[in-house]
Coordinates of C-alpha atoms in Angstrom, one line a residue:
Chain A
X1 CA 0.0 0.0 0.0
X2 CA 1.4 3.1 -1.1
X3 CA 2.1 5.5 1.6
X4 CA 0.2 9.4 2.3
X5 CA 2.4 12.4 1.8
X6 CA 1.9 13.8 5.6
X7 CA 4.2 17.2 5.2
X8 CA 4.5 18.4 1.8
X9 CA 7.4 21.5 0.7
X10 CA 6.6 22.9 -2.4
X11 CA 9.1 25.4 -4.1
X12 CA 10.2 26.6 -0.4
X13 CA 12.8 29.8 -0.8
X14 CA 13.4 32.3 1.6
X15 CA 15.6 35.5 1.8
X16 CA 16.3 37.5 4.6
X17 CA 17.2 40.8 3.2
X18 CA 19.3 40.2 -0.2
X19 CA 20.9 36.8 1.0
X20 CA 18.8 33.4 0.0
X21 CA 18.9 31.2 2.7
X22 CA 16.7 28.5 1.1
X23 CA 15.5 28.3 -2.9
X24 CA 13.2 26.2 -3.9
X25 CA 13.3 23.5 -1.8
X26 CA 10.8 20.4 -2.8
X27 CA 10.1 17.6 0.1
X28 CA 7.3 15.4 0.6
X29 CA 7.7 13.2 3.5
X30 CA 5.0 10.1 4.1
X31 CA 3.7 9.0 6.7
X32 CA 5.6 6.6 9.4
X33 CA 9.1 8.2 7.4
X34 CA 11.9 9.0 9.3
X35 CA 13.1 11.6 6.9
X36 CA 16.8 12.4 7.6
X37 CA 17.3 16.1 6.4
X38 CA 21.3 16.5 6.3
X39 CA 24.2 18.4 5.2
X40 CA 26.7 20.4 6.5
X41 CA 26.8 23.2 9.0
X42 CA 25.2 26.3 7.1
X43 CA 22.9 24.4 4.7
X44 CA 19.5 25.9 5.8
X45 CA 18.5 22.8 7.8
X46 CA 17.5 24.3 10.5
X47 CA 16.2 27.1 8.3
X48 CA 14.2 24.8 6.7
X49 CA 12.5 23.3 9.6
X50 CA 12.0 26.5 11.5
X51 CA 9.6 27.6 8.1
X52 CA 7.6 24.1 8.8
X53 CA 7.2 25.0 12.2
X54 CA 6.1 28.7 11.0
X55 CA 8.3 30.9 13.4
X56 CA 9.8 32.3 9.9
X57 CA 7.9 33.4 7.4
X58 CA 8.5 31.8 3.7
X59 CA 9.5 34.2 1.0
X60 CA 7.6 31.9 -1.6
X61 CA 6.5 28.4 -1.6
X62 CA 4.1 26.6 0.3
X63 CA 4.1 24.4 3.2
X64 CA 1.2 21.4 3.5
X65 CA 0.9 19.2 6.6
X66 CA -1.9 16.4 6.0
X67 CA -3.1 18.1 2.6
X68 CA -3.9 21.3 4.3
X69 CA -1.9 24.2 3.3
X70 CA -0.2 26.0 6.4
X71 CA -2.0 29.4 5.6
X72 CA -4.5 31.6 8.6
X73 CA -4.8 28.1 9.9
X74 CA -1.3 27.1 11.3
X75 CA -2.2 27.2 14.7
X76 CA -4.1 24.1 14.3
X77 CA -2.2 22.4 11.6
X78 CA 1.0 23.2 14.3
X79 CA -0.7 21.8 17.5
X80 CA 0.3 18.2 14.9
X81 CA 3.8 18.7 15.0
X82 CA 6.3 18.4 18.0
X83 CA 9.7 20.0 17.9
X84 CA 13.0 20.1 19.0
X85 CA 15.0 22.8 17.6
X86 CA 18.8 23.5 17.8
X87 CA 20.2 23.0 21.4
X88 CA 17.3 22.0 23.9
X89 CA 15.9 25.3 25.9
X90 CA 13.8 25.5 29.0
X91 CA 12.9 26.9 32.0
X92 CA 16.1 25.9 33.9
X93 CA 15.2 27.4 37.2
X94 CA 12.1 25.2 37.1
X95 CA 12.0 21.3 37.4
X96 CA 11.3 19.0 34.2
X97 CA 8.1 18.3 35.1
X98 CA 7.1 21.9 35.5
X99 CA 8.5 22.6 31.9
X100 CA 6.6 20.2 30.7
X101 CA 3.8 21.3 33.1
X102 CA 3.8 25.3 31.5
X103 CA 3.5 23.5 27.9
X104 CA 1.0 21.2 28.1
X105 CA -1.3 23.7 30.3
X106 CA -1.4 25.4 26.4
X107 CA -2.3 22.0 25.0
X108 CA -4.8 21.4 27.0
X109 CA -6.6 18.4 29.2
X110 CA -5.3 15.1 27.0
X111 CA -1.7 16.3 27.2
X112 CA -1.6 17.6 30.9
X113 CA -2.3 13.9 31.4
X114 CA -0.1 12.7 29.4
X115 CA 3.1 13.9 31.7
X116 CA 3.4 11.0 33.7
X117 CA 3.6 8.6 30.4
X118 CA 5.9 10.5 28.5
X119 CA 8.4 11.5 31.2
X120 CA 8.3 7.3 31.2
X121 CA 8.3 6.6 28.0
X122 CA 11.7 9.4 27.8
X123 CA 13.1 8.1 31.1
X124 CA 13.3 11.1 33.1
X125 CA 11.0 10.0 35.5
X126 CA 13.7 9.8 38.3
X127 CA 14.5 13.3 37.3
X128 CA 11.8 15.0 37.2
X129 CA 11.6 17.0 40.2
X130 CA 15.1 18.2 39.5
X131 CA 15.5 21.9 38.1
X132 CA 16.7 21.4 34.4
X133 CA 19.7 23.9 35.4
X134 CA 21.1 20.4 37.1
X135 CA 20.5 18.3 34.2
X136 CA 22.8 16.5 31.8
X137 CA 22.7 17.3 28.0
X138 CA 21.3 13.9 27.1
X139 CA 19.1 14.2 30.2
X140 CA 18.0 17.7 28.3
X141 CA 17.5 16.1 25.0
X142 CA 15.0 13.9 26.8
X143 CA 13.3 15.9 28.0
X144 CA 13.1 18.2 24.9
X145 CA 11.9 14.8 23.1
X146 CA 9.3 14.3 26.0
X147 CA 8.3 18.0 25.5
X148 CA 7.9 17.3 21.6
X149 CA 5.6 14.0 22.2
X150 CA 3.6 15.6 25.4
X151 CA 0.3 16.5 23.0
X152 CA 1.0 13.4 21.0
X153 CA 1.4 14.7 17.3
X154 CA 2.0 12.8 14.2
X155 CA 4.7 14.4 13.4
X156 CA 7.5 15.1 15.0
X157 CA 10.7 17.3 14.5
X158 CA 14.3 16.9 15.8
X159 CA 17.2 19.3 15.3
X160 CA 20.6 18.0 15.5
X161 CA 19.1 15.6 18.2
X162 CA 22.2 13.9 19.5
X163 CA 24.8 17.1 18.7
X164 CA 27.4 17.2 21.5
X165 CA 26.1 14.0 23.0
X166 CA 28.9 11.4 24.1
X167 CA 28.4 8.1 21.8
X168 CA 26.3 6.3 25.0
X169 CA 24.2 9.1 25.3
X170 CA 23.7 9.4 21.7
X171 CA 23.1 5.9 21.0
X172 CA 20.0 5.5 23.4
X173 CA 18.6 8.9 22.4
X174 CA 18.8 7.3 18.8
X175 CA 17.0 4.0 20.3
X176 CA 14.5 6.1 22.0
X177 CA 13.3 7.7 18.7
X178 CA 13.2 4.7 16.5
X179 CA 10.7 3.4 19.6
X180 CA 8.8 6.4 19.1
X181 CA 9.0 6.1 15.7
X182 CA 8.1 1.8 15.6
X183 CA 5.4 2.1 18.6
X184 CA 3.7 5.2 19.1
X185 CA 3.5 5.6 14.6
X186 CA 4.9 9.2 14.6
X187 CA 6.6 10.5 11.7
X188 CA 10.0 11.9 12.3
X189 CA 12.3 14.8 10.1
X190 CA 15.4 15.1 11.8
X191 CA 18.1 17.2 10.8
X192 CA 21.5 15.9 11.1
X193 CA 24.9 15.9 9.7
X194 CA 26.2 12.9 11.1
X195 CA 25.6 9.8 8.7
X196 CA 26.0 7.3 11.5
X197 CA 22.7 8.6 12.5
X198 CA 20.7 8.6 9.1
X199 CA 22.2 5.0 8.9
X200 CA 20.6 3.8 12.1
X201 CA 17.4 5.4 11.9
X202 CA 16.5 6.9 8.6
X203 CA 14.1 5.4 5.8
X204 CA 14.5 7.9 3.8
X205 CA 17.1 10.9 3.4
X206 CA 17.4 14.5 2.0
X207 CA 20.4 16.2 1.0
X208 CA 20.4 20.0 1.5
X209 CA 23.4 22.5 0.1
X210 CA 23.8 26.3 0.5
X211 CA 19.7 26.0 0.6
X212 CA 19.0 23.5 -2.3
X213 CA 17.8 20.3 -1.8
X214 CA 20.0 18.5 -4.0
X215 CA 19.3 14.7 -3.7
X216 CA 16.8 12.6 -1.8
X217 CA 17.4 8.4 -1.2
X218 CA 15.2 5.6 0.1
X219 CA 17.8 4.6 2.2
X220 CA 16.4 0.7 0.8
X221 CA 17.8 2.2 -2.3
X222 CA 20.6 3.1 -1.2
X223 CA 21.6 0.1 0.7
X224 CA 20.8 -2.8 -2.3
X225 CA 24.0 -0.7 -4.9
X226 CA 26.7 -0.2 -2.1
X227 CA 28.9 -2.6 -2.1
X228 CA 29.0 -5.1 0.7
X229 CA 32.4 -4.1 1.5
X230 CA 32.4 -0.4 1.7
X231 CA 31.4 1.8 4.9
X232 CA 27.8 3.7 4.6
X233 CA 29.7 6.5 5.1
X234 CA 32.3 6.1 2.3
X235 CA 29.6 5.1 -0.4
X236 CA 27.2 7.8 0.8
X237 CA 29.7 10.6 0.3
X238 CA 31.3 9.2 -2.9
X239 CA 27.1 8.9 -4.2
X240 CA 27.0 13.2 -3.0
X241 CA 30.3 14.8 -2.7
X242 CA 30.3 16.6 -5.7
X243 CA 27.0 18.4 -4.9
X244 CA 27.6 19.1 -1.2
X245 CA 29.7 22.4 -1.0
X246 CA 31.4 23.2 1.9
X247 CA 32.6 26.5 2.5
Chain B
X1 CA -6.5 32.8 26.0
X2 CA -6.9 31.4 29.5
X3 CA -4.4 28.5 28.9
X4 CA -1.8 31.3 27.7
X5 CA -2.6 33.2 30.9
X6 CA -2.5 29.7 33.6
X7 CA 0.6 28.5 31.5
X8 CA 2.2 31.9 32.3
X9 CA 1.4 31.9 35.5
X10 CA 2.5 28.5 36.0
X11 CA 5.9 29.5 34.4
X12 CA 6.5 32.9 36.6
X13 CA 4.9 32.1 39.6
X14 CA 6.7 28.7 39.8
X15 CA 10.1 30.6 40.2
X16 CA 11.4 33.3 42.9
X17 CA 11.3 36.1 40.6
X18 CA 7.9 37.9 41.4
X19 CA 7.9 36.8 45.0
X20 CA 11.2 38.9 44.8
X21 CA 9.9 42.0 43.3
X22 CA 6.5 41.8 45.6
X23 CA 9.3 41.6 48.8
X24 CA 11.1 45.2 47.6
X25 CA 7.9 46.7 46.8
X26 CA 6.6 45.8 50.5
X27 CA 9.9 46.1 51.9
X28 CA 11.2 49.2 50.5
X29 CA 8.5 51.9 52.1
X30 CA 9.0 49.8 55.2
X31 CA 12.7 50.6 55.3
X32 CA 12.6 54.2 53.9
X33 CA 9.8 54.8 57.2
X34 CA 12.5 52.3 59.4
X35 CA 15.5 54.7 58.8
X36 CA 13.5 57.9 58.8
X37 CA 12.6 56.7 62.4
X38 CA 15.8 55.8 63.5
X39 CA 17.3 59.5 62.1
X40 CA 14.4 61.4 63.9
X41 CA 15.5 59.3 67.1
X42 CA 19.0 60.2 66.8
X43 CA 18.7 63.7 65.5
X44 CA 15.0 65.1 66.7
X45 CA 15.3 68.0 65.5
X46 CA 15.2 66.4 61.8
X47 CA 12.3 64.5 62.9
X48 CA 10.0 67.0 60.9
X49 CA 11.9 66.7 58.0
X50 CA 12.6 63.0 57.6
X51 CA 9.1 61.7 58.6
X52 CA 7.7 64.5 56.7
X53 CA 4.1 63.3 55.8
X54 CA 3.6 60.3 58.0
X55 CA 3.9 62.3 61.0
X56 CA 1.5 65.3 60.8
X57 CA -0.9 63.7 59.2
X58 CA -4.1 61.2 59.7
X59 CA -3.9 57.3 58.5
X60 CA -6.2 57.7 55.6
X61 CA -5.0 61.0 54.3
X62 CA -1.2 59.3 54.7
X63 CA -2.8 55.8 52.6
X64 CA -4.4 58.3 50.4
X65 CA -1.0 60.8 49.2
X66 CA 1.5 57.9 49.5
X67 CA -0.7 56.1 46.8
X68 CA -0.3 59.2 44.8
X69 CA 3.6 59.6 45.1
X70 CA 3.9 55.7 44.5
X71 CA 1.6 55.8 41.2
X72 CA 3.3 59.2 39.7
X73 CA 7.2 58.2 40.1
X74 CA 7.2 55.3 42.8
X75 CA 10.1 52.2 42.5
X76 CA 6.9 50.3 40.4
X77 CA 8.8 52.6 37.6
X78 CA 12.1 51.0 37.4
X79 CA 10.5 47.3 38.7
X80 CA 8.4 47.4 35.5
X81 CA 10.9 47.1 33.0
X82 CA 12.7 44.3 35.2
X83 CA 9.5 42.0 34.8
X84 CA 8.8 42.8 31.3
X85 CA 12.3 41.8 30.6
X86 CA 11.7 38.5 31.7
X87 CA 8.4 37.5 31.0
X88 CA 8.6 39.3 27.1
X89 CA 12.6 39.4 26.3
X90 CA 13.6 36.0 28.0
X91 CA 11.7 34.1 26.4
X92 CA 12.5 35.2 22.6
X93 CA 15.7 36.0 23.4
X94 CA 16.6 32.5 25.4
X95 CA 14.6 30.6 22.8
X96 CA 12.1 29.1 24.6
X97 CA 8.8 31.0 23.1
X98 CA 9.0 28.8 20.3
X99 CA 7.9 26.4 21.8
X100 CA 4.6 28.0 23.1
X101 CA 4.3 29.1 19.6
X102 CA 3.7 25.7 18.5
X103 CA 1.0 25.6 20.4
X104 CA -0.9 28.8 20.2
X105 CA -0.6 31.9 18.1
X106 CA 1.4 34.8 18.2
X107 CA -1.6 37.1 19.3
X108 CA -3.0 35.0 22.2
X109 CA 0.3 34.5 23.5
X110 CA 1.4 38.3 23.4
X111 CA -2.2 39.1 24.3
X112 CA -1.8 36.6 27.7
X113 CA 1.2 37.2 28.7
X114 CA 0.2 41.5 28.6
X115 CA -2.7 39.9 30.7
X116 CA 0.0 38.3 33.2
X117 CA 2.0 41.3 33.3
X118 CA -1.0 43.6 34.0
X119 CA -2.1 40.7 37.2
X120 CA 1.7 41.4 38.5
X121 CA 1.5 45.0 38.4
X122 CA -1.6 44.5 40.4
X123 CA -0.1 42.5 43.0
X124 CA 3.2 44.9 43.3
X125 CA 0.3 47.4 44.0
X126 CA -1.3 45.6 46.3
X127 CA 1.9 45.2 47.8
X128 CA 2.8 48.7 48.4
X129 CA -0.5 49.4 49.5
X130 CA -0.3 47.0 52.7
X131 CA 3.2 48.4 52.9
X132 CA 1.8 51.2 53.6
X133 CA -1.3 50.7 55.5
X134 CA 1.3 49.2 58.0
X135 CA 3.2 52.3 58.4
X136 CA 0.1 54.6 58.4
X137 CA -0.8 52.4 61.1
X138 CA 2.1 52.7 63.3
X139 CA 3.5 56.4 62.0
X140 CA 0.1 58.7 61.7
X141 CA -1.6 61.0 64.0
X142 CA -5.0 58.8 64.3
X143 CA -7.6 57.3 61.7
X144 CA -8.8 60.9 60.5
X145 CA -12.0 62.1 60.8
X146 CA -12.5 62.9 56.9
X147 CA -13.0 59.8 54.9
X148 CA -10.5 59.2 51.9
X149 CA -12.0 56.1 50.9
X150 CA -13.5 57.4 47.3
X151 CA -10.6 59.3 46.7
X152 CA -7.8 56.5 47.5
X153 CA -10.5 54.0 45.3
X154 CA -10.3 56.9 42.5
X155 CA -6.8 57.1 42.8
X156 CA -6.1 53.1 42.7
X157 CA -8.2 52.4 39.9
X158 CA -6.4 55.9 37.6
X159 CA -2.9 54.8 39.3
X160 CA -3.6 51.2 37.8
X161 CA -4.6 52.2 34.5
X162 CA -1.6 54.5 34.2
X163 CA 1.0 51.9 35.5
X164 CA -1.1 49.3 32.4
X165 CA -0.1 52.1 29.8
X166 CA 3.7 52.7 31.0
X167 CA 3.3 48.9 31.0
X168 CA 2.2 48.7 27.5
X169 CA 5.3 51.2 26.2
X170 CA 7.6 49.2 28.1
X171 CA 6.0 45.8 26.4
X172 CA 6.9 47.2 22.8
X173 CA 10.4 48.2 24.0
X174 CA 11.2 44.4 25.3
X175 CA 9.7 43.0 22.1
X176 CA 12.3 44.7 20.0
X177 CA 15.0 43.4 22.0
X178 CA 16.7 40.3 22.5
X179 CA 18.6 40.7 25.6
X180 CA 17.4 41.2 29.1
X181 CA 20.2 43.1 30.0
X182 CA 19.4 46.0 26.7
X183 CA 15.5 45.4 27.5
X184 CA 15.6 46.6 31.0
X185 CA 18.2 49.5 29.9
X186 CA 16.0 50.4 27.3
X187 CA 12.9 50.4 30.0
X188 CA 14.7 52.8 32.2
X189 CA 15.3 54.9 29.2
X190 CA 11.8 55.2 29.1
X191 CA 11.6 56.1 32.5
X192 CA 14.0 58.9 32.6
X193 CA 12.5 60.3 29.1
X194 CA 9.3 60.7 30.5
X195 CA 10.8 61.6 34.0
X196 CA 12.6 64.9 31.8
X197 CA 9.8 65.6 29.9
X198 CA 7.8 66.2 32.6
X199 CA 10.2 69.5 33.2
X200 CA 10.9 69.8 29.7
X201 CA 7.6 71.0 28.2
X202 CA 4.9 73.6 28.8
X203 CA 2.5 73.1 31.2
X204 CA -0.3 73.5 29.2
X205 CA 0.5 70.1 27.7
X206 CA 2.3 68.6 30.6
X207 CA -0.7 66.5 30.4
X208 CA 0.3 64.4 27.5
X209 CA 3.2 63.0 29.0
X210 CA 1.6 59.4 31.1
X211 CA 2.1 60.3 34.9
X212 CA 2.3 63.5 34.4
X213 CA -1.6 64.0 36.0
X214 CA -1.2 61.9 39.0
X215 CA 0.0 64.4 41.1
X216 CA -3.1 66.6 40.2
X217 CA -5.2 63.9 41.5
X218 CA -4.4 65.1 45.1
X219 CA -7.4 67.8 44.3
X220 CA -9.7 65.7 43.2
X221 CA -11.2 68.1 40.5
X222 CA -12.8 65.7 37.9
X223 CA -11.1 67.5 35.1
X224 CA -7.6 66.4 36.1
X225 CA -9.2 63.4 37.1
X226 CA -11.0 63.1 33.7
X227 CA -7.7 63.8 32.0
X228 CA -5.4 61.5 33.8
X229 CA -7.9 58.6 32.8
X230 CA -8.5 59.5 29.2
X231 CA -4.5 59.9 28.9
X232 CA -3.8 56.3 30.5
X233 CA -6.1 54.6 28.7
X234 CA -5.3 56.0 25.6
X235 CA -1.3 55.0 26.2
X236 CA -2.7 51.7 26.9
X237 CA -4.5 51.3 24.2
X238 CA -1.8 52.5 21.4
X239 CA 1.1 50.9 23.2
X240 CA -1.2 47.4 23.3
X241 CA -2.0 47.6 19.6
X242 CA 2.0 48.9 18.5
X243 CA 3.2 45.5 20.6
X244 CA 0.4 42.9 19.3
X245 CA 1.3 44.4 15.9
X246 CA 5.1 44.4 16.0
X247 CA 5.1 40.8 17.3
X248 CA 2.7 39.8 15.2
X249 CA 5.3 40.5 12.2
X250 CA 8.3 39.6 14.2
X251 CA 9.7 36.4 12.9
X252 CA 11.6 33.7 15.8
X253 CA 15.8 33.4 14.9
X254 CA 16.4 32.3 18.4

């Protein structure tokens, strides 16, 4: 059964005065994806997924989530999509559960009782009366996850999820969204521009350059033609280098 | 709007920062009246002059002209631009609004937290006015036998509206900055501005300038009254609008 297109880019650019940050940029993502959005520092990734989440305006182009165009109605098209972006921020004076607390009071009923399932489902249960000021960086990036699941949206958006995270810490934060991903149904778009991580968790992958979108994978594909005995990350950069510029 | 206006709460009254601010604004009268005391005990023949209208006059007139100093160029001036700081600039500047953005729009949230900012300023009044009550108690020459009740209830609800519309200029100063540090420098920009032009322009339209007709209220002629009320409300009203509209445009880099 052929999957539905759940968050739909079409022709995306934006400038911020005379500089073009993103041009044209064409994604569709499906449902159930875990869409890898990578390339190097400076691309327009985060760019990109901060004119899905509508805190920047697009210059042209349009923005779809489930067929509905993200127009006068994006505060109800946005209560579908949970986001982490860039390093995670909160409240550090108050406790996890109080940041989570102030954000679901906005969501409403269903996701004010939803605290006590996510903050187990993340594993900062143990944590949660701490004030964030004393937590890890992993134990941040949890609770930035458990923020981004608390109202239970379909789709859900990760920044850099597991950037300056020890290989441990990165590892389970991986684990922990491909459960979210397997269990719960939710449709993932991280951003990323480590290929250990697309290998591990990504069905399918975008390839984003000075703002252009220049190559998108199944990562299926991509795994039947490289060679048995060649690293993912060898064959993946020999199948892009010549597109990716890096300044 | 009221999940914008619990979740704030929620957020700042989780926290030690207003319980802070309401401390100094009780605490601060207190101690002015506490070393005032101890200076007329020590010196009495400054005793006139340091506890200069608490002494000489009755409980409710003292309630009643303290409210007017407090609402025309009290602390609550320099302690606004402190909690705008960090219930508007924060947020943007520290990233976290984005978050609440996700969940509701730009105009209920700027809308709510106004609302929360406007509840605080209540409560820092409330504040100063026990403050008070506690000195006129212990300091004042007797209850008074003419009432100031209507008068102090006419000044309260003016005093509010003005402190809203310095509010409300203060709001669209923090919205078009991303540090605390420069939002609460800009905010006491405001302050002195208003503070000079007060002695800067003729008197004739002194009037313009928000504060400017609170002392006047110590009359009680309904034109000044009339004036003072029109003049808040109209601050309140532009400065409201110029914030919801500016942050309506404002697009989230942080």
């Amino acid at each position: 059964m052929e999957k539905e297109p759940i968050l739909v880019l079409e022709n995306l650019t934006k400038k911020i005065k005379n500089t073009t940050i993103i041009e044209n940029v064409n994604i569709n993502v499906m449902k159930g994806d875990i869409y890898g959005l990578v390339g190097p520092n400076g691309a327009g990734k985060t760019t990109t997924l901060k004119l899905i989440l509508n805190l920047l305006k697009p210059t042209s182009g349009n923005i779809r989530i489930n067929n509905v165009s993200l127009g006068k109605d994006a505060e109800k098209m946005l209560r579908n999509v949970g986001a982490m972006i860039e390093i995670p921020k909160f409240y550090e004076n108050l406790t996890g559960r109080r940041n989570l607390e102030v954000i679901s009071e906005l969501y409403g009923e269903e996701a004010k009782k939803r605290i006590d399932e996510v903050l187990t489902i993340t594993e900062i249960k143990d944590s949660q009366y701490k004030k964030v000021k004393d937590y890890s960086l992993g134990m941040k990036q949890r609770l930035a996850i458990a923020r981004a699941f608390i109202h239970d949206p379909d789709i859900i958006i990760l920044d850099e999820p597991t950037n300056g995270l020890d290989p441990y810490v990165a590892n389970s934060i991986r684990k922990l969204i491909i459960k979210l991903a397997n269990d719960y149904k939710k449709t993932f778009i991280i951003s990323t521009h480590q290929l250990s991580e697309v290998e591990s968790m990504c069905n399918r992958v975008g390839i984003i350059s000075r703002g252009r979108l220049i190559k998108e994978f199944d990562m299926d594909q991509i795994k039947s033609i490289k060679p048995e005995d060649m690293p993912f990350e060898d064959f993946f950069i020999s199948l892009t280098a010549k597109e990716v510029a890096y300044e | 709007m009221s999940k914008v206006i619990k979740s704030e709460i929620l957020k700042y009254f989780s926290g030690k920062f207003i319980y802070v601010l309401c401390i100094i604004t009780t605490a601060l009268p207190l101690l002015y009246y506490g070393f005032g005391y101890i200076v007329a005990r020590i010196n009495p023949e400054q005793a006139e002059q340091v506890l200069e209208g608490v002494a000489n006059v009755s409980f409710q007139e003292y309630v009643f002209t303290s409210l007017i100093r407090f609402f025309s160029s009290g602390d609550i001036y320099l302690m606004i631009p402190i909690l705008i700081a960090i219930i508007v600039t924060e947020d943007y500047g520290q990233g976290t609004i984005k978050y609440s953005l996700l969940a509701v729009s730009k105009e209920k949230l700027i809308m709510g937290k106004i609302v929360v900012i406007a509840l605080v300023n209540s409560l820092l009044i409330a504040c100063y006015l026990v403050s008070n009550i506690i000195i006129g108690f212990i300091g004042t020459q007797g209850f008074g036998n003419e009432s100031f009740l209507m008068k102090t209830i006419v000044v309260l609800g003016i005093g509010w509206i003005t402190i809203l519309g310095y509010s409300s200029v203060i709001t669209l100063v923090a919205i078009n900055t991303r540090k605390v540090a420069y939002a609460i420098l800009g905010g006491f920009g405001v302050f002195i501005f208003i503070s000079m032009l007060k002695g800067l322009i003729p008197e004739t339209i002194r009037y313009i300038v928000i504060s400017s007709n609170i002392e006047g209220l110590i009359k009680m002629d309904i034109q000044t009254g009339v004036r003072a009320l029109c003049v808040s409300i109209a601050y309140s009203l532009v400065f409201i609008l110029l914030s919801r509209a500016t942050f309506l445009r404002k697009e989230i880099y942080t």
